[in-house]
């Protein structure tokens, strides 16, 4: 087992957790988030007024970490900053597996007191070889064992995606938004100011983690740049790594300094290094979710030639513009395909050159699948994209009630049969809320959908670039 | 009154409408969409089997346009293409105000029959000076008089936005998506193959229309290019014109040929001309909705310096990156503002350099408004942006139930008081469906929201560029 695995195993897979300083003012957010934790849970709180609230949650409280009659694998610290050194001292004495400081108010405040306190805890932890996560962060999420940092997060089954985030918000949002897009986390960590453990350590750990097949990162700055990129280049050969760099503009760097005390780094150098290392560059949370989804659900291809089928003429124009602008190709089909279309395809109000406008050919799921099949079999095409417009589908379904279920079943069979990636664009129009149900039905059959052309096109292009780079 | 107004007035403001060829197979979509039409409605259908269905809708049917004992201001034609010349002939004889052909299957099919039929109807209409809209389109939407082309469209109150679309899909989608984003149409037209009346004519008409303050366009090709751009340059001085060119890529041009028989035109030339004419370039339906919303709801400014307030540290970094990348500036504030923040702002877990991370300062609506006010009064700032994260707001509201209503009231007062544009980013996380209600509440107070940083930043930057150009 690699050193880093030995080093971080207890913290990421704790059998016992203590929360220090949870309180009513925070709605006992830490203890509540650990409601389904499968190991032993302890509280440390010295304020007598908080004790009834903690007891009501069924958690035993102690007045000091040192009083807990058990080994502690992971400690969550939510005390005022001036108390942090005392808790760190206790953690060292207690030989905990890892300690995460939710506590903030350190170097990121750019105050003398904050900077000094950060130095103190950093030196203490480094000297004792203590696994300090943060400060100013949300720490570890390991759904399998119910180790969460927000009560809204899922627990039980984990997934194949590791997430490393300097921001607590994005660690939380990635898990929550990912869940509704068919993405589940294996393990994630929010690590804030990164005074002891940094992105490089977490990346190395998740690279060795068997449950983790894909790694997403939100980074504001790295402390050991050379080591990070050397490691990154090696890992991308085994697992896709997606990197979203916060502070990619001058003003944004000012914000990373105030947020996690990260130093400004040249966005150009970051872009170049991400590319050279074969990692995938990401620029927003939506892009992170979309691209991970494409990696998880699309069969791999190095080809950029897309066959596009839209449900109306206007959409056929715009899907084509959008995929072409994203870097993909929309070629003409083979003569064989055109001959096949000519045998059944209604061209009045529709067309099939590629893109397809199938508006006059929506009479049955079979008819739609015939179009998808021709695109799929065409040797000019590497990937097939089908627009599903909820409004039109609902209109058809009024006449042919089983239409939509038939279509999803047929798409599922298609997906199993074909070696080419297949994706859908689920266009909801004004009814955003109606999209969720259909998105879920599709995901249940392994079919990814994207909410608009641009997001689908960008995600597809990014994963094709990734597979191309890896096969060089 | 200008010639074009005289010419098109009857068609856009009909007191009588006839639908030719509606049928059960289409769920009587045309007659149903005219259910709330305020003028007189007639049907023309020769298929006896369709008559009970038409009568059930309460519409009187005739066997020929010529039999209708009334003048006809607007005729909707949904017959098979080979019947189109006969109906056009009747329209000419009947001296109708305008005729719209939903019928398709003309030059866009690239078939001999289609091309020939298109020539026939074009020549007939031109010779008789008949106002032919289309073919292969959805025609006019005038909500004020209940003239619609989809039963889902609103009726009664119209709004200030004219929309001209070569695609029926986008005419429909713009009206439906606009409605949920606080945008209502004055008059819109979908005009398909544009064989007689073209974009230039509709643009000229809406430029003269008093109800229309902003004009959006989705165009696949123009027939009279020089005339179009001369007109466009003149109109943008009076009304903002937003132009979305479909077929902006080589493959996309192939799609426009199959969709509306539009010829390929250089995207570079289009981009240059849009810019020179002071129009606003748009690249997607979302961008169209967002930018129109920004024009309608934001106070005008030519300044690009934004004051940004996010609800967490990660979001403060990313909102800054996103606005900076979109072309806006995120400057430091004045010393005066910093001194004011220092009197009350909790910096542990938060920061206020610009961007603001107000996570530790969310205790009350007053506290949030104090931050907004300082940004607003700062002479370095032209526009204020506030992130509203639904998840966090819900969490606060659990402790302080009136919190959210208080905040919306306070934001409404702020909006009235301030001369600077103010916008919100309504971040819904995984609960898209929850966003609609809050978006509506904000819109009811005149406060625009955008669903993510990128869409808000792009829309703001586009409207500032527009105001800058117009004041040159």
GROMACS .gro file of C-alpha atoms in nm, chain B residues 17 41 47 98 130 168 247 351 355-356 392 465:
model
   12
  489UNK     CA    1  -5.928   3.547  -3.938
  513UNK     CA    2  -6.303   3.343  -3.672
  519UNK     CA    3  -6.330   1.733  -4.591
  570UNK     CA    4  -5.238   3.894  -4.528
  602UNK     CA    5  -5.045   4.003  -5.170
  640UNK     CA    6  -4.150   2.877  -3.585
  719UNK     CA    7  -2.643   2.907  -3.977
  823UNK     CA    8  -1.461   3.920   0.321
  827UNK     CA    9  -1.606   4.061  -0.437
  828UNK     CA   10  -1.791   4.037  -0.107
  864UNK     CA   11  -2.872   2.897   0.199
  937UNK     CA   12  -2.192   4.757  -2.486
   0.00000   0.00000   0.00000
